[in-house]
Tab-separated table of C-alpha atoms and ligand atoms in Angstrom:
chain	number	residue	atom	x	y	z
F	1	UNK	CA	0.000	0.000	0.000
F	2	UNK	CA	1.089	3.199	-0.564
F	3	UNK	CA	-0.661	5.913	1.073
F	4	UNK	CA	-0.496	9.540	2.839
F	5	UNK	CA	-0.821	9.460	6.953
F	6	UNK	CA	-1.004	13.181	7.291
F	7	UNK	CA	-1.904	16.224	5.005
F	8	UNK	CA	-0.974	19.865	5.907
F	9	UNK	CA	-1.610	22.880	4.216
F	10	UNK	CA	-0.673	26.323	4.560
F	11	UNK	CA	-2.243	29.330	2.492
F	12	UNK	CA	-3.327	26.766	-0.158
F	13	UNK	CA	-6.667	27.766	-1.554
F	14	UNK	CA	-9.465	28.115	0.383
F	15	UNK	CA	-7.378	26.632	3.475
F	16	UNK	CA	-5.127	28.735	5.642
F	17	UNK	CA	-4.294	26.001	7.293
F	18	UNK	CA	-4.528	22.347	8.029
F	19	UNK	CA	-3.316	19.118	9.914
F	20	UNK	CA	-5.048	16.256	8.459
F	21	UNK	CA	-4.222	13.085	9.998
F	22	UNK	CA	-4.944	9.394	8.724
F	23	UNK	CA	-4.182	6.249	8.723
F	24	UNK	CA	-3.579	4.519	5.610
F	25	UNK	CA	-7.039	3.431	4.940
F	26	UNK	CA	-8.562	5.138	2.126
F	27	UNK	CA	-9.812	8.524	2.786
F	28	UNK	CA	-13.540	9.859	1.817
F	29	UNK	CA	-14.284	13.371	1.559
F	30	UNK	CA	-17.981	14.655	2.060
F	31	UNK	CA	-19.127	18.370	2.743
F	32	UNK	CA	-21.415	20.991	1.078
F	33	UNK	CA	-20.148	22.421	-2.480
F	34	UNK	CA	-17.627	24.911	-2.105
F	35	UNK	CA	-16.446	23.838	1.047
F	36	UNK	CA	-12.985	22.794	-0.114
F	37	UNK	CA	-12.954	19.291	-1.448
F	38	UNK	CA	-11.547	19.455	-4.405
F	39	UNK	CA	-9.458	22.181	-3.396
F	40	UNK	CA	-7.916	18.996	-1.157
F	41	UNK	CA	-7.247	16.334	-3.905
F	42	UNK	CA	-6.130	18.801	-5.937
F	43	UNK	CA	-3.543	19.736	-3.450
F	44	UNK	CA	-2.569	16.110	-3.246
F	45	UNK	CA	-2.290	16.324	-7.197
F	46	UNK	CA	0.579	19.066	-6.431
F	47	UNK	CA	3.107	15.873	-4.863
F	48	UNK	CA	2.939	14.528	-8.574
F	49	UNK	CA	4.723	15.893	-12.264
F	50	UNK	CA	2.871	18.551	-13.711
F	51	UNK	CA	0.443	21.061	-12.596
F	52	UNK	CA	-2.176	18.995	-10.909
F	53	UNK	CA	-5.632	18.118	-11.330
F	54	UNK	CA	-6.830	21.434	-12.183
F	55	UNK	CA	-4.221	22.893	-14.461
F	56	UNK	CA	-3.762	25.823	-12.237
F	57	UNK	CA	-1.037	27.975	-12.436
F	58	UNK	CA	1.291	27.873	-9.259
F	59	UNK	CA	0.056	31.485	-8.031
F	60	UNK	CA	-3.512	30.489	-8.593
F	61	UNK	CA	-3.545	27.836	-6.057
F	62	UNK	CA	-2.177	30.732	-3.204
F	63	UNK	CA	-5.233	31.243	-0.967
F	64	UNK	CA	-6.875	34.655	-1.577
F	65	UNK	CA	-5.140	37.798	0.897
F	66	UNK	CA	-2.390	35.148	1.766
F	67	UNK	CA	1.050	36.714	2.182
F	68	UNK	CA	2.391	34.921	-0.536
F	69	UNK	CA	3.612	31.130	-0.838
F	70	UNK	CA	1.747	27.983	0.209
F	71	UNK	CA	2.726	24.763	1.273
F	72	UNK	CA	1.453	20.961	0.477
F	73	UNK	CA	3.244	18.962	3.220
F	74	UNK	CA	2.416	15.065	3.235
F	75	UNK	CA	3.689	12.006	5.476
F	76	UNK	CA	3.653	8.485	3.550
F	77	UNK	CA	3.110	5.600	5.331
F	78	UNK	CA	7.164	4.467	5.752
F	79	UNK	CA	6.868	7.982	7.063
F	80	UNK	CA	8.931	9.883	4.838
F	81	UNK	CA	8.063	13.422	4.776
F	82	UNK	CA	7.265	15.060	1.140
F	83	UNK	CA	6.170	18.552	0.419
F	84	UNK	CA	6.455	20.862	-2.361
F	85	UNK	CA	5.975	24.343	-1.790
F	86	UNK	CA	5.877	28.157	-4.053
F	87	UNK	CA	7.950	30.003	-1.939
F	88	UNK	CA	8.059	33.584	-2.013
F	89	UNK	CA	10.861	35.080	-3.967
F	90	UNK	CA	11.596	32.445	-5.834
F	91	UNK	CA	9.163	33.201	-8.617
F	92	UNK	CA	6.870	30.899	-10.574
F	93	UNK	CA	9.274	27.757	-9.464
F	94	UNK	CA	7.639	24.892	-7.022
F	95	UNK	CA	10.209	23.831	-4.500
F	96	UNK	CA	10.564	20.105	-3.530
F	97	UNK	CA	11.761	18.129	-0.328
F	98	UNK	CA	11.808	14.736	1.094
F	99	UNK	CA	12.158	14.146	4.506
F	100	UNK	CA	13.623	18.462	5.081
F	101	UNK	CA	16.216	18.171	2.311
F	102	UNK	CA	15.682	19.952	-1.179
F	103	UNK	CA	15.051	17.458	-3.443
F	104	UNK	CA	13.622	17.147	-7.495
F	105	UNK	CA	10.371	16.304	-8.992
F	106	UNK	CA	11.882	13.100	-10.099
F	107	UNK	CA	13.049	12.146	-6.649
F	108	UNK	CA	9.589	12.630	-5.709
F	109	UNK	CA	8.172	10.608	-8.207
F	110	UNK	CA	9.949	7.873	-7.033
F	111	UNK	CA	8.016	8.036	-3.620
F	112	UNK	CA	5.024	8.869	-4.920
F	113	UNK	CA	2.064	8.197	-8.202
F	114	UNK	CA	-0.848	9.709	-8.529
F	115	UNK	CA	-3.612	9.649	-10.973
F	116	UNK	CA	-6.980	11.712	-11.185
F	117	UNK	CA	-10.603	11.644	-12.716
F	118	UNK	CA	-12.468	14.505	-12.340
F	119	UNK	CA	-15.601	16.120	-14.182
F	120	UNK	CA	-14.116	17.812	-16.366
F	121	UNK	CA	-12.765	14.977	-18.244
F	122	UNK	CA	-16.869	13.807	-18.892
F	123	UNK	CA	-16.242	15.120	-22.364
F	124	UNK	CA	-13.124	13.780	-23.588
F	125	UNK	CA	-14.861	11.340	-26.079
F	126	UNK	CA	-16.724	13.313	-27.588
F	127	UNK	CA	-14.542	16.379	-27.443
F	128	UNK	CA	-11.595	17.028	-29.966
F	129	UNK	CA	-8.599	15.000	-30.655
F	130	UNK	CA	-6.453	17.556	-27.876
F	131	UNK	CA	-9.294	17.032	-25.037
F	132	UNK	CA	-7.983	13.190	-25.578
F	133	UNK	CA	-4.549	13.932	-26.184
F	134	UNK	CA	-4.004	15.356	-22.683
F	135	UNK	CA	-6.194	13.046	-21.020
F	136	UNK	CA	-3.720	10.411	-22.866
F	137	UNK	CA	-0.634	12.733	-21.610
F	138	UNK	CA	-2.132	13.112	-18.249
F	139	UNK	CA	-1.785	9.291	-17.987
F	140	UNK	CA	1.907	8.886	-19.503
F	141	UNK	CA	3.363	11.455	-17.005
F	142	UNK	CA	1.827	9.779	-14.481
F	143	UNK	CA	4.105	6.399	-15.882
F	144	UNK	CA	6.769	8.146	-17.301
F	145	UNK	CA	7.565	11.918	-15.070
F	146	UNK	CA	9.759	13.102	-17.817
F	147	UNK	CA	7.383	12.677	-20.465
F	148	UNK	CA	5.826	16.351	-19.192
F	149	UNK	CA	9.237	17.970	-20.290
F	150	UNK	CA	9.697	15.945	-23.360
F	151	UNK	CA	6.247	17.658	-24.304
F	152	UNK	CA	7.645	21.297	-23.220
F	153	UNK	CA	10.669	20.813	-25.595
F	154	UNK	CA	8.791	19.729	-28.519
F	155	UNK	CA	6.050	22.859	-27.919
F	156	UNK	CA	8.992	25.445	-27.558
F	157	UNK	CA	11.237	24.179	-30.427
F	158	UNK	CA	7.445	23.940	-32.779
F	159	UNK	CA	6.799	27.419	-31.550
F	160	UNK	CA	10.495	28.372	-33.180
F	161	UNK	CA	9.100	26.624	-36.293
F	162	UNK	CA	5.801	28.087	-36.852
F	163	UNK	CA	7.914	31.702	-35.908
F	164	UNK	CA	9.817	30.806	-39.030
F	165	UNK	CA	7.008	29.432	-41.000
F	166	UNK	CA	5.156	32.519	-40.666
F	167	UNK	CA	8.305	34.856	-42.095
F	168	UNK	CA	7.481	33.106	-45.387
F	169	UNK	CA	11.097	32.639	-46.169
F	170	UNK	CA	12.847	29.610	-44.786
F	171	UNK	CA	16.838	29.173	-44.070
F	172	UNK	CA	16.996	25.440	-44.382
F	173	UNK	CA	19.928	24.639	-41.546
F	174	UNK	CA	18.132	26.714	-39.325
F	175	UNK	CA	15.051	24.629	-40.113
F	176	UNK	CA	17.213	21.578	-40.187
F	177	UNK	CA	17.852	22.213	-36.436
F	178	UNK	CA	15.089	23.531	-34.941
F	179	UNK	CA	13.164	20.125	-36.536
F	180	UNK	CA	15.899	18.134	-35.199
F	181	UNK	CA	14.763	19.180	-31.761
F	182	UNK	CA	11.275	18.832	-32.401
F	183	UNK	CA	11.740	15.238	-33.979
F	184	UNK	CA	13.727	14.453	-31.132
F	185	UNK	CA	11.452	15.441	-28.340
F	186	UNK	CA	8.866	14.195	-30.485
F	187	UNK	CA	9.979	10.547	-31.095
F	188	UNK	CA	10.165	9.932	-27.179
F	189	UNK	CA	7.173	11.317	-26.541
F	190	UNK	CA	5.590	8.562	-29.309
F	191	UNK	CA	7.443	5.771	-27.552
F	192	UNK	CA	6.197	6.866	-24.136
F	193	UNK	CA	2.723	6.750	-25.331
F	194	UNK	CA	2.855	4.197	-27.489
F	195	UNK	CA	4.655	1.875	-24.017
F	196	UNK	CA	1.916	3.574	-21.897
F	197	UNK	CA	-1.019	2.588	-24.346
F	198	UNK	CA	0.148	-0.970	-24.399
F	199	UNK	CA	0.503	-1.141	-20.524
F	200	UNK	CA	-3.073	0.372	-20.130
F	201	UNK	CA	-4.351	-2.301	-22.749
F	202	UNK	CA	-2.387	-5.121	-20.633
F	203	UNK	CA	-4.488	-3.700	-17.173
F	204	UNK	CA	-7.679	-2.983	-19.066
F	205	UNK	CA	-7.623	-7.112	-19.757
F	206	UNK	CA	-6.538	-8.034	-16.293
F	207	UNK	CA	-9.757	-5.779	-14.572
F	208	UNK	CA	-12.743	-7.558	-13.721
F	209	UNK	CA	-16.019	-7.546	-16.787
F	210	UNK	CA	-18.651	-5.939	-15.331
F	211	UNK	CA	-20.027	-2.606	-13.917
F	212	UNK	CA	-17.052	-0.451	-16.025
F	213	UNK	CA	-16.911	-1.216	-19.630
F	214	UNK	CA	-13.361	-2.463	-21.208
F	215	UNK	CA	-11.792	-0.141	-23.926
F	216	UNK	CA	-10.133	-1.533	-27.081
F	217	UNK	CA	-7.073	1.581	-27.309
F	218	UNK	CA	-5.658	2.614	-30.540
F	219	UNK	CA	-3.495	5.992	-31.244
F	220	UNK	CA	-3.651	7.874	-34.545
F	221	UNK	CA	-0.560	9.324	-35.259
F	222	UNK	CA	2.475	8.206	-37.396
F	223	UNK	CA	5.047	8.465	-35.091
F	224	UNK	CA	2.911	6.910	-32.076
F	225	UNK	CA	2.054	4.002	-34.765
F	226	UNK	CA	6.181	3.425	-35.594
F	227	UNK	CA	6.693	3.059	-31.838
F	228	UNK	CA	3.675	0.377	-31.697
F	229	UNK	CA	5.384	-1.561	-34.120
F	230	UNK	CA	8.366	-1.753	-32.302
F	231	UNK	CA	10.337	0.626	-34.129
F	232	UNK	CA	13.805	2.301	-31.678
F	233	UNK	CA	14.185	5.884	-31.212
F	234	UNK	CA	16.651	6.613	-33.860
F	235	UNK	CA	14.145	5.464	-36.806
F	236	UNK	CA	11.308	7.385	-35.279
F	237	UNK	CA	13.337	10.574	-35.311
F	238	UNK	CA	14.200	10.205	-38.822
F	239	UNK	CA	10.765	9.298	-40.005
F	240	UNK	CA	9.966	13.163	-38.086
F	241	UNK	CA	12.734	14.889	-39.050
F	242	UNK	CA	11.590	13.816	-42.457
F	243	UNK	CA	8.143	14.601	-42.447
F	244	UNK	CA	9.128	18.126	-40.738
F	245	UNK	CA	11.592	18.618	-43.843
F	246	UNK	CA	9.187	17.544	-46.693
F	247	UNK	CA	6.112	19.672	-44.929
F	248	UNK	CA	8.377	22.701	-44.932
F	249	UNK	CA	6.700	24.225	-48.125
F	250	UNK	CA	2.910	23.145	-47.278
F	251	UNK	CA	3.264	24.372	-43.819
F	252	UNK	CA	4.771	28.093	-45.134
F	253	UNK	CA	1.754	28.233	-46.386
F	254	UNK	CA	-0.414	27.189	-43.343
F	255	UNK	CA	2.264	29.486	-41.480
F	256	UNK	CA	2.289	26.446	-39.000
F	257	UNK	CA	2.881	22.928	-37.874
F	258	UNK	CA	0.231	20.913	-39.419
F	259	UNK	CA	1.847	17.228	-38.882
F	260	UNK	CA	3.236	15.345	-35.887
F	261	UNK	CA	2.891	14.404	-32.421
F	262	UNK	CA	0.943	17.774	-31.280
F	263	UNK	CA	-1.857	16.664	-33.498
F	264	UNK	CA	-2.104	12.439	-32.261
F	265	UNK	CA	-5.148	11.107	-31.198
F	266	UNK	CA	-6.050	8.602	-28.298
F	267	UNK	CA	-8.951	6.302	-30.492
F	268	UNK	CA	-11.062	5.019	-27.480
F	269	UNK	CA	-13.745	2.004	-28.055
F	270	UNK	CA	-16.412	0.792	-25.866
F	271	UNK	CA	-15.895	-2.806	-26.625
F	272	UNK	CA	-19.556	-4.135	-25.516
F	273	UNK	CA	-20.882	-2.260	-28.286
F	274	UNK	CA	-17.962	-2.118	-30.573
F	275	UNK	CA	-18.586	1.417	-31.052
F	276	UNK	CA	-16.429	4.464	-30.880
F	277	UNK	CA	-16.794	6.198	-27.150
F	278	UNK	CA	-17.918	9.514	-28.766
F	279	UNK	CA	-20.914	7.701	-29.756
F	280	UNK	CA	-21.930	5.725	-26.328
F	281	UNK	CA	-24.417	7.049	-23.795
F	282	UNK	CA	-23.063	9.608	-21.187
F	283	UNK	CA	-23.727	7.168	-18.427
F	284	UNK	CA	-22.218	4.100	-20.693
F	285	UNK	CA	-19.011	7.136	-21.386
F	286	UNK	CA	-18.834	7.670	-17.696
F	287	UNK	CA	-18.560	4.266	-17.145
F	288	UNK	CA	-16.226	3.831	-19.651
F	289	UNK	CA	-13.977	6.600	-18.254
F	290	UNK	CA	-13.874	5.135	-14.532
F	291	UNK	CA	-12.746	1.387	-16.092
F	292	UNK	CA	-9.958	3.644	-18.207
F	293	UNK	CA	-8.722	5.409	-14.643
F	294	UNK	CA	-8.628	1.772	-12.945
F	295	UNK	CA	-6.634	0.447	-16.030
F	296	UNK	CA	-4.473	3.426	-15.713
F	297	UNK	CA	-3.625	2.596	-11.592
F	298	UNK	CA	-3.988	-0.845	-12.376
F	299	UNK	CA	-1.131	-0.258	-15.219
F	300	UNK	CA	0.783	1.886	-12.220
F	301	UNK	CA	0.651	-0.886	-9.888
F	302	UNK	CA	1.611	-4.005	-12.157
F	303	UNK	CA	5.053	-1.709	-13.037
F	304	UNK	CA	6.763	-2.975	-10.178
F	305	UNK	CA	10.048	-0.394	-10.400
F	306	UNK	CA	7.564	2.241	-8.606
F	307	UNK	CA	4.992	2.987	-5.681
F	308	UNK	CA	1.452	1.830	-6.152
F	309	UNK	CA	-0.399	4.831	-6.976
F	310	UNK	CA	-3.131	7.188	-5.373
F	311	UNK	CA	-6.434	7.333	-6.933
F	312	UNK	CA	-7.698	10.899	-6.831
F	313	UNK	CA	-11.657	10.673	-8.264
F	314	UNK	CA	-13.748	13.751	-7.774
F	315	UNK	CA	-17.127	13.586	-7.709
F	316	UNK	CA	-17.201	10.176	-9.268
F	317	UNK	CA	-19.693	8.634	-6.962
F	318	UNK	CA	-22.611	10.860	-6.950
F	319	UNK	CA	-23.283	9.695	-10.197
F	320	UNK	CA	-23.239	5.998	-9.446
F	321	UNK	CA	-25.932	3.689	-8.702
F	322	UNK	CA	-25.779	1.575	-5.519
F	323	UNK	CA	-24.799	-1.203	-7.335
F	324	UNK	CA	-22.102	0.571	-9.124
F	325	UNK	CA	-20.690	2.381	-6.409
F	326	UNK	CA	-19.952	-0.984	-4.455
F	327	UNK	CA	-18.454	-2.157	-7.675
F	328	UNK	CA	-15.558	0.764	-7.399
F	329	UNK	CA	-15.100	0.364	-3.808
F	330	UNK	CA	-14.345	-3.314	-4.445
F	331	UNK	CA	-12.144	-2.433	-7.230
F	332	UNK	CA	-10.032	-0.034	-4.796
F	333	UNK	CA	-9.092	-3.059	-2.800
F	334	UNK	CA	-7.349	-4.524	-5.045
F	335	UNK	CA	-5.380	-0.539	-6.305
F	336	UNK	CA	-2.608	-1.400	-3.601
F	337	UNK	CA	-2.384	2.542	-3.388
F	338	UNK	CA	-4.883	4.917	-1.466
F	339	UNK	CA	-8.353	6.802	-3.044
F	340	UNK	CA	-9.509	9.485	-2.035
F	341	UNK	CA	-13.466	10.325	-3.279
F	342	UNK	CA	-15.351	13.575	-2.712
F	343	UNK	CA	-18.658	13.801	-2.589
F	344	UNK	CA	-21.486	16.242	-0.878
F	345	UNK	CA	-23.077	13.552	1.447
F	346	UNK	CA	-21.706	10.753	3.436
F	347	UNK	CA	-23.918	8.150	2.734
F	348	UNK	CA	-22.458	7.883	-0.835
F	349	UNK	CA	-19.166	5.918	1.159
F	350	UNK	CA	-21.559	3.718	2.859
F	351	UNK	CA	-20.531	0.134	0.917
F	352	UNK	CA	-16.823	1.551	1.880
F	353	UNK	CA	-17.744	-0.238	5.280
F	354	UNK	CA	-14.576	0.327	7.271
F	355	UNK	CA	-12.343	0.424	4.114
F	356	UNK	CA	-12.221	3.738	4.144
F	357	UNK	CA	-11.803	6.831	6.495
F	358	UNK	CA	-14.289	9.542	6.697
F	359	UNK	CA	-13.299	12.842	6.379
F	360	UNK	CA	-15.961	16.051	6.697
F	361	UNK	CA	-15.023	19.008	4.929
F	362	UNK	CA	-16.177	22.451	5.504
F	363	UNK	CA	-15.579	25.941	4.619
F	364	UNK	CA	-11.695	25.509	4.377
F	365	UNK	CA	-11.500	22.905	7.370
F	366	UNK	CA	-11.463	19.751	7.689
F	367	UNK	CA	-11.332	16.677	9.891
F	368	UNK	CA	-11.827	12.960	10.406
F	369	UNK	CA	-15.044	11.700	11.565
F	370	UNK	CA	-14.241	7.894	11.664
K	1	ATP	N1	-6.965	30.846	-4.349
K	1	ATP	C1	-8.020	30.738	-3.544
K	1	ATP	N2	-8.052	31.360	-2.344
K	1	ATP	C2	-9.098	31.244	-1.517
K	1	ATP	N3	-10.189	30.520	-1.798
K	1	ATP	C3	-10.225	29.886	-2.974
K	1	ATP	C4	-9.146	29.949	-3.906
K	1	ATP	N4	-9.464	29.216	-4.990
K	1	ATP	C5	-10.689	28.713	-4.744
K	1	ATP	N5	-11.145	29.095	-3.537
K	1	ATP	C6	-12.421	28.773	-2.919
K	1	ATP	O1	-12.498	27.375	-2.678
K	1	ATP	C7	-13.855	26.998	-2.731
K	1	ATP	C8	-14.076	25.839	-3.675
K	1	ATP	O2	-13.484	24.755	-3.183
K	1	ATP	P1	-13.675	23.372	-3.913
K	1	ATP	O3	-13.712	23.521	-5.362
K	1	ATP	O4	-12.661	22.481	-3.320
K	1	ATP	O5	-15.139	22.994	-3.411
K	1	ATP	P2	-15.825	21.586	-3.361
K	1	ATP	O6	-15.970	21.195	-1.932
K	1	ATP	O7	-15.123	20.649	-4.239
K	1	ATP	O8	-17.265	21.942	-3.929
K	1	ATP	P3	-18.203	21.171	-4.990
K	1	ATP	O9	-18.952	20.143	-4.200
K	1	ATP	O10	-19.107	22.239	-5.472
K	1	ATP	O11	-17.341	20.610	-6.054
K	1	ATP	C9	-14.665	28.176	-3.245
K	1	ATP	O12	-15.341	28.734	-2.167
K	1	ATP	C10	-13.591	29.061	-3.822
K	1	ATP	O13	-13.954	30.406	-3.727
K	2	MG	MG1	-15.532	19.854	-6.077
């Protein structure tokens, strides 16, 4: 098991501050809307790669007439300490340590795994290939930390390229090297998603049939499709550094990057029907969405060389039937990491029995009830 003991916050959103013990079990968080739920998981979301489950910016998460800073402070349960904290002064940077020593995100990673479903991922199916492409993302960093700043390199050196694309007038070895970069940054980024798609397929297989629909995966893309066919690094980044070079002219006149990893698609299919996602019920999508998240922990936990992973799902429960919602808190037992749910009343946790702790929420406060 892998799971926090203690939470403490200080000047993080609506919560000045907070001591939150626990004790291992998993953790269930009930309370009016607006009291601060979310605001909790998605602090938890700061002790993994990336900007957490809200996208926020690191100022945004500073609670309102704070003095500036906030803190996300965690015990695990071989009680190492974690935190990562913005610090005043040291601008837009977060600030890392394990057990009071300054440490990096990818120490921290190595202590820690955490994946998230939250409502505003409802749409991804039927939203556009990007909605799907970060959920996809989302999942790889959660496998693979440096994926996130594989993804940063590419962006900044395509950003160079469309710069130059718009001018009209091309020098080709400047070209030549800025699509080096790009097909570089962009050929590991394939092979993490293509590894990561395979690993989620292995975990959808291994989940119980049932309650959450299984997904037949696919990705569109060429360079995600070379890396699913086993091809290394070095032929993926000439197949892109190719495609970059014989696009040149087309994309002059686009005045921007129309092929390669930025435009990849996650192809999602609700295998009881046999029918794309897009087109499946929003209940039969929901479901389909929850099974997805358990393949994706599932995936976390049969990789051996890490922890198991926390389960962050917001708001997931409210829309469950009874039946249903007994179904996921069966399928926790078996995460080998700690959930933690939200939801406005307490009875939703009920089929947790004493699987779970229960933790009331309010108005930037909270504490555990049993
Ligand atoms: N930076 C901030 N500083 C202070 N308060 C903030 C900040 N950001 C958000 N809040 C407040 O946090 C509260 C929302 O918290 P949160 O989203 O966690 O609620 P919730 O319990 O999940 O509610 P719901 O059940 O509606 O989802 C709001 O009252 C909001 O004004
Ligand atoms: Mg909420």
């Amino acid at each position: 098991m892998t799971a926090l003991t203690r939470l403490s916050l200080t000047d993080f959103r609506n919560y000045a501050s907070l001591a939150l013990p626990l004790d291992g079990r998993h953790v269930c968080l009930f309370g009016a809307n607006g009291a601060g739920k979310t605001n909790l998981l998605e602090a938890v979301s700061q002790l993994g790669p990336g900007r957490g489950l809200r996208s926020a910016t690191l100022p945004e998460m500073m609670r309102k007439d704070a003095p500036g800073g906030w803190t996300v402070a965690a015990t695990l349960d071989n009680d190492q300490k974690i935190g990562v904290a913005l610090e005043t002064g040291s601008g837009a940077k977060r600030n890392v340590r394990i057990d009071g020593a300054s440490a990096t995100a990818s120490d921290l990673a190595d202590l820690i795994r955490i994946v998230w479903l939250t409502p505003s991922m409802d749409g991804v199916f039927r939203g556009g290939a990007s909605d799907r492409r970060r959920f996809l993302d989302r999942q790889v960093m959660a496998h693979v930390p440096s994926h996130g700043r594989a993804a940063s390199r590419y962006e900044q050196a395509m950003r160079e390229r469309n710069a130059l694309l718009e001018r009209g007038h091309v020098d080709p070895a400047w070209a030549d090297a800025i699509e080096a970069r790009m097909a570089e940054a962009g050929a590991e980024m394939a092979i993490n998603r293509a590894h990561v798609l395979e690993a989620l397929q292995v975990a959808i297989e291994l989940r119980p049939d049932g309650h959450f629909p299984k997904a037949d995966l696919a990705l569109e893309g060429e360079a995600e499709q070379a890396a699913l066919q086993g091809d290394d690094f070095k032929s993926i980044f000439e197949t892109l550094a190719e495609t970059f070079r014989t696009t040149r002219r087309r994309d002059i006149a686009a005045g921007r990057t129309i092929d390669g990893p930025h435009r990849s698609d996650l192809v999602v299919i609700h295998r009881p029907t046999g029918a794309p996602a897009r087109d499946a019920s929003t209940g039969q999508q929901k479901a389909l969405l929850i099974g997805l998240i358990l393949a994706s922990a599932g995936a976390l936990r049969a990789d051996g060389d890490g922890p198991a992973p926390l389960l962050l799902l917001d708001e997931a429960a409210a829309h469950l039937d009874p039946d249903r919602r007994a179904a996921l808190y069966e399928e926790l037992g078996a995460l080998g990491g700690q959930a933690w749910l939200t939801g406005t009343e307490r009875f939703l946790f009920e089929a947790f029995g004493d699987r779970a702790q229960r933790v009331r929420v309010d108005d930037g406060a909270a504490r555990v009830e049993d």
